[in-house]
Each structure stands twice: as C-alpha cells, then as structure tokens.
CSV table of C-alpha atoms in Angstrom, one decimal:
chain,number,residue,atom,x,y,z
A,1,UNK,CA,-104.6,-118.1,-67.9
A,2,UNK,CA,-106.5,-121.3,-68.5
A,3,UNK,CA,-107.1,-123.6,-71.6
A,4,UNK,CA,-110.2,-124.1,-71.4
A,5,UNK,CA,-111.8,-122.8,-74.3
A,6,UNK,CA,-113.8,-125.9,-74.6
A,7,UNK,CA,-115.5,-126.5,-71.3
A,8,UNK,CA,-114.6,-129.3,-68.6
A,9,UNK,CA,-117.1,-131.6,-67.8
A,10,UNK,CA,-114.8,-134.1,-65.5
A,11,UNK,CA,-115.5,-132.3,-62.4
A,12,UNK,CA,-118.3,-131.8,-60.0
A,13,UNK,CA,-118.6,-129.1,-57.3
A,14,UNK,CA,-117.2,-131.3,-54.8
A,15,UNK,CA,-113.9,-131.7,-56.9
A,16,UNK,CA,-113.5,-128.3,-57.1
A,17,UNK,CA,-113.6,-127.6,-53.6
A,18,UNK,CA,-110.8,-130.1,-53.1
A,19,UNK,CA,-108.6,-128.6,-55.6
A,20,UNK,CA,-109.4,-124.6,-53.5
A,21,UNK,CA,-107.8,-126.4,-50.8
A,22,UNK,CA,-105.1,-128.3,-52.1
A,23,UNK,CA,-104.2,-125.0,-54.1
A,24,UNK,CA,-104.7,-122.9,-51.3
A,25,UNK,CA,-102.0,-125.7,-49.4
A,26,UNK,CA,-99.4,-125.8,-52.3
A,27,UNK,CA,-99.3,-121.5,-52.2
A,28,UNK,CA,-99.1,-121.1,-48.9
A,29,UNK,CA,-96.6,-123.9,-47.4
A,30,UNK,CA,-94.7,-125.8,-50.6
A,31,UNK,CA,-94.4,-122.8,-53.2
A,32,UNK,CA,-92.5,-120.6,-50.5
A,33,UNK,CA,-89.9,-124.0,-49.7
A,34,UNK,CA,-89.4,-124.6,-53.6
A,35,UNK,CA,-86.2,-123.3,-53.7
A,36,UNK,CA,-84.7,-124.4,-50.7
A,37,UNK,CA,-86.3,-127.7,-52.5
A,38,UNK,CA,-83.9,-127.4,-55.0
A,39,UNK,CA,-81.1,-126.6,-53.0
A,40,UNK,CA,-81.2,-130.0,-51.1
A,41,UNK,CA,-82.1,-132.1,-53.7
A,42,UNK,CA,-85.2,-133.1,-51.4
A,43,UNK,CA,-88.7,-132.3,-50.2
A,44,UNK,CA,-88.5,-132.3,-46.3
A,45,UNK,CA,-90.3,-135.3,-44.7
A,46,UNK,CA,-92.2,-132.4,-42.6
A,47,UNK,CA,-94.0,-131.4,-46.0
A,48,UNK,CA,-95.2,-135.2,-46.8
A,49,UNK,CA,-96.3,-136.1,-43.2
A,50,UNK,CA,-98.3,-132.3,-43.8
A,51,UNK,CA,-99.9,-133.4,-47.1
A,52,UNK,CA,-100.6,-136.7,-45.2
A,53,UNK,CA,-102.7,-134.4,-42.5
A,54,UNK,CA,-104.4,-132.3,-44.6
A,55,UNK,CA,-105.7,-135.9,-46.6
A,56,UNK,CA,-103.6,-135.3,-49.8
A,57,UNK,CA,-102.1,-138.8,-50.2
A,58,UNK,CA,-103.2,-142.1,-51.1
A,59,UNK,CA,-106.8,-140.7,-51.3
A,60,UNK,CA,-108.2,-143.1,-53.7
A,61,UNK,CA,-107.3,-145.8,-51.5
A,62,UNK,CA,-109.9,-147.4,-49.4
A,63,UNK,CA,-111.0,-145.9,-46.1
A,64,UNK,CA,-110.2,-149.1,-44.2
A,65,UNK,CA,-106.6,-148.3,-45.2
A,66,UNK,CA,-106.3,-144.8,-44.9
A,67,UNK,CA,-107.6,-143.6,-48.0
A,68,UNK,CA,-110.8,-141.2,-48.5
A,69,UNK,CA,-111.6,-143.9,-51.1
A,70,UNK,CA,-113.0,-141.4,-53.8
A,71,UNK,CA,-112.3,-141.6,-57.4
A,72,UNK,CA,-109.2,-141.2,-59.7
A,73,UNK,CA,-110.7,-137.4,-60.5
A,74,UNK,CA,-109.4,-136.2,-57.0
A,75,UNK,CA,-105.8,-137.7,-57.8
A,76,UNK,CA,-106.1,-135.9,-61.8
A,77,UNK,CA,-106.8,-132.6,-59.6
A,78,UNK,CA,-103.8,-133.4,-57.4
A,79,UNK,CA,-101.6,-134.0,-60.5
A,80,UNK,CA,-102.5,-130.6,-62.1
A,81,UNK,CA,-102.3,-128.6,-59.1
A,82,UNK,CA,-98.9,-129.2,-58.5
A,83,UNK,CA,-98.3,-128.4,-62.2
A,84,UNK,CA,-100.1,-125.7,-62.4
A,85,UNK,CA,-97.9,-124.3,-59.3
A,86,UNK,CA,-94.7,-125.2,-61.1
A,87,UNK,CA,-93.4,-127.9,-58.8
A,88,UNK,CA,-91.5,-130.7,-59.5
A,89,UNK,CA,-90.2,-131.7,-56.2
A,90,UNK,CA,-93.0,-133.4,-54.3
A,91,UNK,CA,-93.1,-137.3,-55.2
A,92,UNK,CA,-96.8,-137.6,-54.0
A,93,UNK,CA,-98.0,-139.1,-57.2
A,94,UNK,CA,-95.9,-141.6,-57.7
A,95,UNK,CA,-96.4,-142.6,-54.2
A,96,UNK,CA,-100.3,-142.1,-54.0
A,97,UNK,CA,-101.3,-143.2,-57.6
A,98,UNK,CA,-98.0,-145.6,-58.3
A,99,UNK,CA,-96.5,-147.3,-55.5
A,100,UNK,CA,-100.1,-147.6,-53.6
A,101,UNK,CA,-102.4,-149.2,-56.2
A,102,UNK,CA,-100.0,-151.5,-57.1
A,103,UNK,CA,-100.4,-152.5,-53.2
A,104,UNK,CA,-104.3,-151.9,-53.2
A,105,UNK,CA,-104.3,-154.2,-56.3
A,106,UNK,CA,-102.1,-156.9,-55.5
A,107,UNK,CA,-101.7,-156.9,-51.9
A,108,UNK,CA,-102.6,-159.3,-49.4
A,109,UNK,CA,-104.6,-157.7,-46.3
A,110,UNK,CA,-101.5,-157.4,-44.0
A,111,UNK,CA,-99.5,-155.8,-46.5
A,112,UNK,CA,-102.1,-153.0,-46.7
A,113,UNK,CA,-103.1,-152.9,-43.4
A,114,UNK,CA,-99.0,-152.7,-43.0
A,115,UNK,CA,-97.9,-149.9,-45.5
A,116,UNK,CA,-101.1,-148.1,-46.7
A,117,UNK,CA,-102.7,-146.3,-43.5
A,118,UNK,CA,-98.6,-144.7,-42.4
A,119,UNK,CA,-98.4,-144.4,-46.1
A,120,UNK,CA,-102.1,-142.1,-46.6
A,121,UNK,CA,-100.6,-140.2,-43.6
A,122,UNK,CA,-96.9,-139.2,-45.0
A,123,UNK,CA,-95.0,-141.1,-41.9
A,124,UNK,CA,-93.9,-143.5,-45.0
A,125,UNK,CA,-92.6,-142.4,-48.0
A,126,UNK,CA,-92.0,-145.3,-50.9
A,127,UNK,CA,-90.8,-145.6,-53.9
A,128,UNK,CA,-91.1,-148.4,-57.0
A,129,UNK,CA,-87.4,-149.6,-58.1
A,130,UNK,CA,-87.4,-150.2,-62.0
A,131,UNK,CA,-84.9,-148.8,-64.0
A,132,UNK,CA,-81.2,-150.3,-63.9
A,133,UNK,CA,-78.3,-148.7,-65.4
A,134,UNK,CA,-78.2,-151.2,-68.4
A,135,UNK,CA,-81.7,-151.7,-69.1
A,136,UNK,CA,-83.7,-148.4,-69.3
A,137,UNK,CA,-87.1,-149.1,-70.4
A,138,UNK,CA,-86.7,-152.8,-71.0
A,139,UNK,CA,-87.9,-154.0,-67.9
A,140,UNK,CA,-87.6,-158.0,-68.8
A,141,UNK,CA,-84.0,-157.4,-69.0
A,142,UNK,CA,-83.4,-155.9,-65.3
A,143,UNK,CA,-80.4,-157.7,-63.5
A,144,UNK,CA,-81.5,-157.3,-59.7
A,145,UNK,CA,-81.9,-161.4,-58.8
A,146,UNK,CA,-84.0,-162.8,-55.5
A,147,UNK,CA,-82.3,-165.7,-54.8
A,148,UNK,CA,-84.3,-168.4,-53.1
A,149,UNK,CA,-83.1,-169.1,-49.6
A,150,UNK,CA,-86.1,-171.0,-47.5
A,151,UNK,CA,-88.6,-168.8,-46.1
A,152,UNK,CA,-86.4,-165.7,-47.2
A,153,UNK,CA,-85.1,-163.9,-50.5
A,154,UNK,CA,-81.6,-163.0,-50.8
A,155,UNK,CA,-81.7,-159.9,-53.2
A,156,UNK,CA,-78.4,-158.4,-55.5
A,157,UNK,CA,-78.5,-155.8,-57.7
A,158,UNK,CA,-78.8,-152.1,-58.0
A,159,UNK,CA,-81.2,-149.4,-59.7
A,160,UNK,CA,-81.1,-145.6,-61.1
A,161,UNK,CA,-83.4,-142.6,-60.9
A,162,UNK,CA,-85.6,-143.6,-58.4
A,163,UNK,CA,-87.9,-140.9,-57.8
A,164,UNK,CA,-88.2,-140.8,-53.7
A,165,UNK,CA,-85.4,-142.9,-53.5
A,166,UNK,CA,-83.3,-140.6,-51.2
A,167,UNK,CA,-86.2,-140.4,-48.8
A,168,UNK,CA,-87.8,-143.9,-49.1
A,169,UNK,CA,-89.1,-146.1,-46.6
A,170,UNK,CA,-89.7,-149.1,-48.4
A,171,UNK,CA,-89.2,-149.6,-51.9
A,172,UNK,CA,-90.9,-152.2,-54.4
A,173,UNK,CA,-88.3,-153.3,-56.5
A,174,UNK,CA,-88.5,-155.4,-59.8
A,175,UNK,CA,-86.7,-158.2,-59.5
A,176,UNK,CA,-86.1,-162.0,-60.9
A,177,UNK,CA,-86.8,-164.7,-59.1
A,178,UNK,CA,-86.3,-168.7,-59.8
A,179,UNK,CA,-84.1,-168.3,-63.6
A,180,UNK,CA,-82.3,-165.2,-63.0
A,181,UNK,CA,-81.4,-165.0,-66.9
A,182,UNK,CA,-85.1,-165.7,-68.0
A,183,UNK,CA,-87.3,-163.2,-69.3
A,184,UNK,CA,-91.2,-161.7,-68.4
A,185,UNK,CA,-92.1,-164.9,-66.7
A,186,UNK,CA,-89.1,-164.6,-64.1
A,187,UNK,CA,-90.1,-161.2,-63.0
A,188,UNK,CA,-91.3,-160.3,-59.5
A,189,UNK,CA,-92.3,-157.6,-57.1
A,190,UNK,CA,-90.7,-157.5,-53.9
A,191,UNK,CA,-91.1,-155.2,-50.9
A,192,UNK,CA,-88.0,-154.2,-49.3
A,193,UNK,CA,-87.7,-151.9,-46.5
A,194,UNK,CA,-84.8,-149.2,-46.4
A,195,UNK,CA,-83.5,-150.2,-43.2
A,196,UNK,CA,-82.5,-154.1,-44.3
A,197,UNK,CA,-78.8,-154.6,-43.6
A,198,UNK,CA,-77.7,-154.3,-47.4
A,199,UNK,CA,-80.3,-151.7,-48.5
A,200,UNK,CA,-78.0,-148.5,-49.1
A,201,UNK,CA,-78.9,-145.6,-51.3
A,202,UNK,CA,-76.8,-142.9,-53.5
A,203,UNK,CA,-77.1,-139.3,-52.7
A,204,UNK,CA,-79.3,-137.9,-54.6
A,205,UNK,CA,-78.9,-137.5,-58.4
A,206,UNK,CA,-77.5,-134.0,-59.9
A,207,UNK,CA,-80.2,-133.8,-63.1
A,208,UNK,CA,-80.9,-130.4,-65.2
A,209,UNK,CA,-84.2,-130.2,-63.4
A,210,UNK,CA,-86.9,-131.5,-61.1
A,211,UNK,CA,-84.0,-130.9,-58.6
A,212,UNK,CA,-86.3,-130.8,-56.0
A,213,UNK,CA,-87.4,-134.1,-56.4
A,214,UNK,CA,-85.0,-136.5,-54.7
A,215,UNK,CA,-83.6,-139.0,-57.2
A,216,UNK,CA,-81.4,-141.5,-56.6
A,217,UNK,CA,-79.1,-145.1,-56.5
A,218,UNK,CA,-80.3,-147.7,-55.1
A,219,UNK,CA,-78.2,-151.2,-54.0
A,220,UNK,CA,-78.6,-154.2,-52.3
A,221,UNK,CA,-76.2,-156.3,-51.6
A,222,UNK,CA,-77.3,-160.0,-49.8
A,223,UNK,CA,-80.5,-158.1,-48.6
A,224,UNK,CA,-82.5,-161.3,-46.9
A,225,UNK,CA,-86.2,-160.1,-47.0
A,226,UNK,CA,-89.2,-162.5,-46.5
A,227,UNK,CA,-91.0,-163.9,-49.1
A,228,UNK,CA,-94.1,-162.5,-47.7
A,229,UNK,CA,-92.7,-159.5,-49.3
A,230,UNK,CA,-93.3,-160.6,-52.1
A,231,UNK,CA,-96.2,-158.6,-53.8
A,232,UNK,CA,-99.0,-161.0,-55.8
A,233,UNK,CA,-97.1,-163.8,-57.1
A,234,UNK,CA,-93.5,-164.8,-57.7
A,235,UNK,CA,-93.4,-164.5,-61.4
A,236,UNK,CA,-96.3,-162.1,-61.6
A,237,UNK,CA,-94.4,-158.9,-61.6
A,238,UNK,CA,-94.8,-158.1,-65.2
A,239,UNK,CA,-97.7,-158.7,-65.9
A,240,UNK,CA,-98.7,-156.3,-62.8
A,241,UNK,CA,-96.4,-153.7,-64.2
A,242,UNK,CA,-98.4,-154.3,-67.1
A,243,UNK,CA,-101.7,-153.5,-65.8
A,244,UNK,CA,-101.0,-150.4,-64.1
A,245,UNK,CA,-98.6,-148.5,-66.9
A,246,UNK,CA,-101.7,-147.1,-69.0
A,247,UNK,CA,-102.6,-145.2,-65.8
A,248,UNK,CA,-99.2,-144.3,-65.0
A,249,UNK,CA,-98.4,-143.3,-69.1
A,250,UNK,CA,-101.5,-140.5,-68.5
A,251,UNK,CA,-100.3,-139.3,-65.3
A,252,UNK,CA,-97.2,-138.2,-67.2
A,253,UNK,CA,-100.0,-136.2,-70.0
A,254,UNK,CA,-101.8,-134.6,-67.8
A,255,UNK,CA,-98.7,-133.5,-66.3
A,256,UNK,CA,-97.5,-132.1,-69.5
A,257,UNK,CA,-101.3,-130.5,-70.3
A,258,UNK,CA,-100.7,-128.5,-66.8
A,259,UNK,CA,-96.8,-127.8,-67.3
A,260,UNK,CA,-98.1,-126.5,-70.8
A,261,UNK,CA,-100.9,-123.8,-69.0
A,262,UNK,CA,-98.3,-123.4,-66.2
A,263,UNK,CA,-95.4,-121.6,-69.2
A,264,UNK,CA,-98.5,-119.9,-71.1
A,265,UNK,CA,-99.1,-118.1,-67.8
A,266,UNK,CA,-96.0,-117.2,-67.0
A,267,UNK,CA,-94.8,-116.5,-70.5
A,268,UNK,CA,-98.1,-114.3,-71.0
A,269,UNK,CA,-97.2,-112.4,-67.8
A,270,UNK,CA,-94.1,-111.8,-69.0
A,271,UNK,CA,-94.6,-110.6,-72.7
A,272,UNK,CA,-97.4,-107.8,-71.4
A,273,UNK,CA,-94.5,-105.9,-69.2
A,274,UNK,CA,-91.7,-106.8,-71.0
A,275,UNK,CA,-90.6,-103.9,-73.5
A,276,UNK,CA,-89.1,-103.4,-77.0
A,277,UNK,CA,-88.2,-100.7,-78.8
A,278,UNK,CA,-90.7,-98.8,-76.5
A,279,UNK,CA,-93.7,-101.5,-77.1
A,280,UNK,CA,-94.9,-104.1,-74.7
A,281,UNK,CA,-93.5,-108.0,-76.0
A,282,UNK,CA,-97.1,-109.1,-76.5
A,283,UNK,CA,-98.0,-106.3,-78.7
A,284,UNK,CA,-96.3,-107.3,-81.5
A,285,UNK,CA,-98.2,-109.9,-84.2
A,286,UNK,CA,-95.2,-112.4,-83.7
A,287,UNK,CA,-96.2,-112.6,-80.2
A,288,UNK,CA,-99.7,-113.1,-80.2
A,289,UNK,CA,-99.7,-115.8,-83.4
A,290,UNK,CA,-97.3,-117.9,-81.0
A,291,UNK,CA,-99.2,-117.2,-78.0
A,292,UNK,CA,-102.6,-118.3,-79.8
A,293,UNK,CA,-101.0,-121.4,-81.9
A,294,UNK,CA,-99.6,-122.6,-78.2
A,295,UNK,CA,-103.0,-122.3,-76.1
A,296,UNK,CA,-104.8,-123.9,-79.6
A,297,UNK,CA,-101.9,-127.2,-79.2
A,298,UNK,CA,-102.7,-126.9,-75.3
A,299,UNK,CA,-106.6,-126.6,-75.4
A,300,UNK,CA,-106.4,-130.3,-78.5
A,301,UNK,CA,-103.8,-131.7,-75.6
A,302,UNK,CA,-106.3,-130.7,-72.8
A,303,UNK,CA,-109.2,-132.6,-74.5
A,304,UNK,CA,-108.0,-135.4,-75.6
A,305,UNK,CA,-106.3,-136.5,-71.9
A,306,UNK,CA,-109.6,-135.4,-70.9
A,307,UNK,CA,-111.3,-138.0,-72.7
A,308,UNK,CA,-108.1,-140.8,-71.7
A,309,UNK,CA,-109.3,-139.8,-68.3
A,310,UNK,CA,-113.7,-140.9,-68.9
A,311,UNK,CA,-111.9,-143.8,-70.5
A,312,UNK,CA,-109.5,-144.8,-67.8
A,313,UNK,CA,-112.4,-144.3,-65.0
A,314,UNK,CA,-114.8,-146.6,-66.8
A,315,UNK,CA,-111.3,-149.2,-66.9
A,316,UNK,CA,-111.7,-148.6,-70.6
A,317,UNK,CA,-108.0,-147.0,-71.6
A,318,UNK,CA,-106.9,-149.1,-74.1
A,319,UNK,CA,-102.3,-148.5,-73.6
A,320,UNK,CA,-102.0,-147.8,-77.1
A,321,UNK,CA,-104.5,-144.8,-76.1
A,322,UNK,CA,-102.2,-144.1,-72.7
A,323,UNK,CA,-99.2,-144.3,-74.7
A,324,UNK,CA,-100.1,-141.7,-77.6
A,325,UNK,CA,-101.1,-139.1,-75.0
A,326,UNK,CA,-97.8,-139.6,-72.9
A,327,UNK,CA,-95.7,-139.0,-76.0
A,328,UNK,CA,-97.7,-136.4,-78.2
A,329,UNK,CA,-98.9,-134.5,-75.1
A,330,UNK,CA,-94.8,-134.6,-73.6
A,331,UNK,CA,-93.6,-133.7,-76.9
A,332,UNK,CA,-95.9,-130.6,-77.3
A,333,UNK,CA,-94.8,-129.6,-74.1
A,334,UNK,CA,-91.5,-129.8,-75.0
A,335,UNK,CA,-92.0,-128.0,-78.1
A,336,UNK,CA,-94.5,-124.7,-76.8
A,337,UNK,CA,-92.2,-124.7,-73.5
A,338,UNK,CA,-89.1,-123.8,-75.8
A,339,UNK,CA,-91.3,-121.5,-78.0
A,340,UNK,CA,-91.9,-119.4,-74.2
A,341,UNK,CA,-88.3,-119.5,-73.8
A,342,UNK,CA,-87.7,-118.1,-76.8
A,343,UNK,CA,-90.7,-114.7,-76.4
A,344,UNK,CA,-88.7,-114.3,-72.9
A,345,UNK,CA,-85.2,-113.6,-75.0
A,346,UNK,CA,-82.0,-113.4,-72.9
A,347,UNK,CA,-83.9,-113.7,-69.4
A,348,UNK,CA,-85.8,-116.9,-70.6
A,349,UNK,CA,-82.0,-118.4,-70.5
A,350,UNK,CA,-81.8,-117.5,-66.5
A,351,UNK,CA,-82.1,-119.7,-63.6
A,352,UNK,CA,-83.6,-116.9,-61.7
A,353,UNK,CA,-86.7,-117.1,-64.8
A,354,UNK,CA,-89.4,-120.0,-63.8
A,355,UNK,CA,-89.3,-120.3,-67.5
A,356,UNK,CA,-85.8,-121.6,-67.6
A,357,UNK,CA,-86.6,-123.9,-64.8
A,358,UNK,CA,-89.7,-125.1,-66.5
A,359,UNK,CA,-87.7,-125.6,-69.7
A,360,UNK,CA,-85.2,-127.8,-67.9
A,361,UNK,CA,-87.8,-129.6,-65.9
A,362,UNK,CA,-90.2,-130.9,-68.4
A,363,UNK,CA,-87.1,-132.3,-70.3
A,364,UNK,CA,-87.7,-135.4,-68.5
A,365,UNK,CA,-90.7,-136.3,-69.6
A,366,UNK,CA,-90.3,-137.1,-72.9
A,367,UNK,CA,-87.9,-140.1,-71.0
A,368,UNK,CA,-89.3,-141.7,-67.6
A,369,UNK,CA,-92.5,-143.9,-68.0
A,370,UNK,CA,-90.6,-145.2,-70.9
A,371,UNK,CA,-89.5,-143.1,-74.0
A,372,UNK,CA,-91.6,-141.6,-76.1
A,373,UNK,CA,-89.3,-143.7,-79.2
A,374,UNK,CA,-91.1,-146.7,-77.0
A,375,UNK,CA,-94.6,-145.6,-77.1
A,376,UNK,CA,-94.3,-144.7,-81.0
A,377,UNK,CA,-93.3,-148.9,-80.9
A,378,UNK,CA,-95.9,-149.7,-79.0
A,379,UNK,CA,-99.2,-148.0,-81.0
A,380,UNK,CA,-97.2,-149.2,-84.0
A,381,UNK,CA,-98.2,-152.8,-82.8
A,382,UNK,CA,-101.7,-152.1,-83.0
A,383,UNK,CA,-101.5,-151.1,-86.9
C-alpha cells in the first residue's frame, strides 16, 4: 500500500536504489531480531557496527570523516524505511542526522576526525543528553552544571529518556557553564565519554512502546572532562540546539507520514481476511469510508513534509514550518493509528497484533522533540 496518489518528485534513480538495499537489509537481518529487540530493551551492537558496513550511518557526513557525503534525501529514505518496516528500536537517526551534524557543524577538525569516521562505521554509538527530570522541553532550565576547574570541567547532574543511552559511547550533554542558575546564554555542549569515572547510566527505561529502542538515565557525578570537549563555544549551546531543531522537528513528521502508510498496510491486510457475519471486514461501507478518509489525511501529510523537505535542502525551513509538520503530522498519526485499531476489533488490542505495537509506539511522538502543546506556542509567535 503506498500514499502516493500524488506523485514524488524528491527522488532520483539513484535514491531509489539505496532505499532497495537498505530495505532489502532491514527484512532480511533487523525485522527477524525485532522481537528479541523488544525483549532486551536494546538493539545489539552487532546490528549498528552491520549498518555501519553496509554504509547506512552518518552518510551525509563528509567522506573525509567517514560519511558518503550525499544529501539529506538519502537520510529521509533511511527515516522511512525503517518506518515503513515497523521498527522502533534502531537509534540510527538520532545518531546519523542528530548527534553527527551537530559535530559536523560545530566541531573542530580533531573532534570529527575523533568521533565521526568509528561513528559512520557503528564501532560508536552516541547519544545527545537533553531532557532532565524537572525540565522537559525547557531546555534553558536544565540543572546539569560544568564547573570550571583549569584545563578541565567538572560536570553534576543527571538526564532522562536518552534514546541510545544504554548503549552509548559518548554522549553530548547540555549543560551550564560559568552562572549555573542563568539562562540561554549559560548553556553549553559538552562531549563526555561513557567510560569517565562518574559517567553511570540507568537500565533501560520500561515505556509502552519503542521497547526496542534503549532508553535510559544518565548521571554524572564529579565527571572531570577536558574543555576541549566542549563542542563550539562555551555559552553557545543554545543557540546550536537552536539551529539544528527544524531538521530534527521534520525527522519526527516524516516519521509519522511512514508510521501512518506502515498501519494502512497492515490494517488493509487485515480487513480483506478478516470476517463478519460471513463478509470480509473491508467489504462493508464503514470500512472503506475510514480506509479512504485515512490514506486522503496520509497522502495531505505526505505532501506537505515533502515540500518541508525542498525547503529544508535549499536551508530554507523556516521552524514555525518544522514545527507545524511535527505536531499536525504526529497528531494525524495518532489519530488514523487508533482508527486501525479500532477496524481490527478485539485483536487490534493484542500484543501479538503489529497494530497494537504500532499504537503504543507512535504514542511518543506527539512528546519528544518537544510537545506538540510547545510547537502550537511556537507558530503562535509568528501570528
């Protein structure tokens, strides 16, 4: 099943051919481990150092540092095949299209020639440390404080639901530096490796989905960590953070756009075998209204990131453009992915249904990469 009753015209030949083969990858050696996934609360290092071979990771980075140092339209393929499959557990966009650009970006030449080539391979995995338990998605309120001490930092504090967190090998965490109780202008970005005396981590989060993808605590506690770690400028973190959230806000809509075709499929399969009262589900008018009214909300979501996407290549994506596809295009997931639930009846409330997983999975993304109650604030400014 697809949504594309309007033709694409994002993607070239070559594209294509790169998503064959990272769809080809993600059937034959993630989509078999899903469950065991699940089970451990943790994609197995094996599967990112495999994506790593195959040239899956950190491919718009440079090739100097690893990368294949093609365009955004490879990682927008990435992103929608692994919806499309109906996995949650894999952390590779966040550390590809997150964690790497804001080294690419801001990054002197050691720091990338340090993290980005073992990152592009999957022999580091890394996370980005924001959220704290009291702030949520006010980030010039985080606690976490790099106290000055020479040539070093001395970092306290702790975060929650770091995505790769478990499994991280370095982690840039938000932090304040120099007036620990100021606001924006005390903020900083600070690499810390996992293995710093002081660095410990939770055991991985128990959330109502994505339970593949490892999610956890993080806390330091007198970590000393050189201020060459520091990423940009002391001071500079939030206006970095800044920079990259438009990008980040329509990773989490196309996300949605391909969880959206990913229930329609499954939910379509479903309805023509399914029978009631000696008629197949998707017979009945009922069935095929909801069926069209969903594909009609998924096809406007589809075009409309589409365009974000032209925007955001030509560094044109206004975030009051980011942030209306992140919440309308989450919330219409939300919405048609409850709708599927409901044409599955009694089985669409079983564990054993993807449609129950996917219902429990795309909860989240009305949340992370702030709330959607945050991006309705946020366009409101520009009225």
């Amino acid at each position: 099943m697809s949504l594309d009753m309007i033709p694409r015209t994002l993607f070239s030949s070559e594209h294509e051919d790169f998503r064959s083969s990272f769809r080809r990858f993600l059937e034959d050696e993630c989509v078999p481990q899903n469950e065991r996934w699940e089970e451990q609360q943790f994609v197995d290092r094996a599967a990112w150092q495999r994506a790593g071979e195959l040239g899956f990771l950190c491919v718009t980075m440079p090739e100097e540092f690893g990368g294949a140092g093609v365009d955004r339209r490879y990682s927008v393929i990435l992103m929608e095949e692994q919806g499309r499959a109906g996995l949650s557990g894999p952390g590779w966009g966040l550390h590809s299209d997150i964690v790497a650009n804001y080294i690419n970006s801001f990054g002197t030449r050691e720091q990338k020639l340090k993290w980005l080539p073992p990152m592009a391979r999957g022999e580091v995995i890394t996370a980005i440390a924001m959220t704290e338990p009291g702030t949520g998605s006010d980030l010039q309120a985080v606690k976490t404080w790099a106290q000055d001490d020479g040539d070093d930092l001395i970092i306290n504090g702790s975060k929650i639901f770091i995505t790769n967190g478990y499994n991280c090998d370095m982690a840039i965490v938000v932090c304040k530096t120099g007036d620990r109780d100021g606001g924006a202008k005390s903020i900083s970005l600070v690499m810390i490796e996992a293995d710093r005396p002081g660095f410990s981590k939770g055991k991985p989060l128990k959330k109502m989905g994505m339970k593949g993808q490892d999610t956890c605590e993080l806390f330091f506690e007198n970590v000393r960590v050189p201020k060459a770690n520091i990423l940009g400028a002391p001071g500079m973190g939030f206006a970095m953070l800044m920079k990259e959230l438009a990008w980040e806000r329509l990773q989490i809509a196309i996300g949605a756009v391909c969880g959206i075709e990913y229930v329609l499929k499954t939910t379509i399969d479903y309805v023509k075998q399914r029978q009631v009262f000696g008629r197949a589900v998707a017979s009945y008018q009922n069935t095929r209204f909801k069926l069209a009214e969903m594909k009609t909300e998924g096809q406007i979501a589809q075009v409309y990131v589409d365009r974000c996407i032209e925007l955001m290549l030509e560094n044109k994506l206004s975030p009051a453009a980011a942030a209306a596809a992140k919440y309308w295009c989450s919330d219409v997931q939300g919405r048609i992915v409850d709708e599927c639930v409901q044409l599955h009846g009694g089985y669409g409330f079983m564990m054993d249904y993807p449609i129950a997983r996917a219902y429990c999975d795309s909860r989240a993304q009305r949340i992370y990469g702030g709330t959607n109650e945050i991006m309705k604030e946020l366009i409101s400014r520009t009225l």
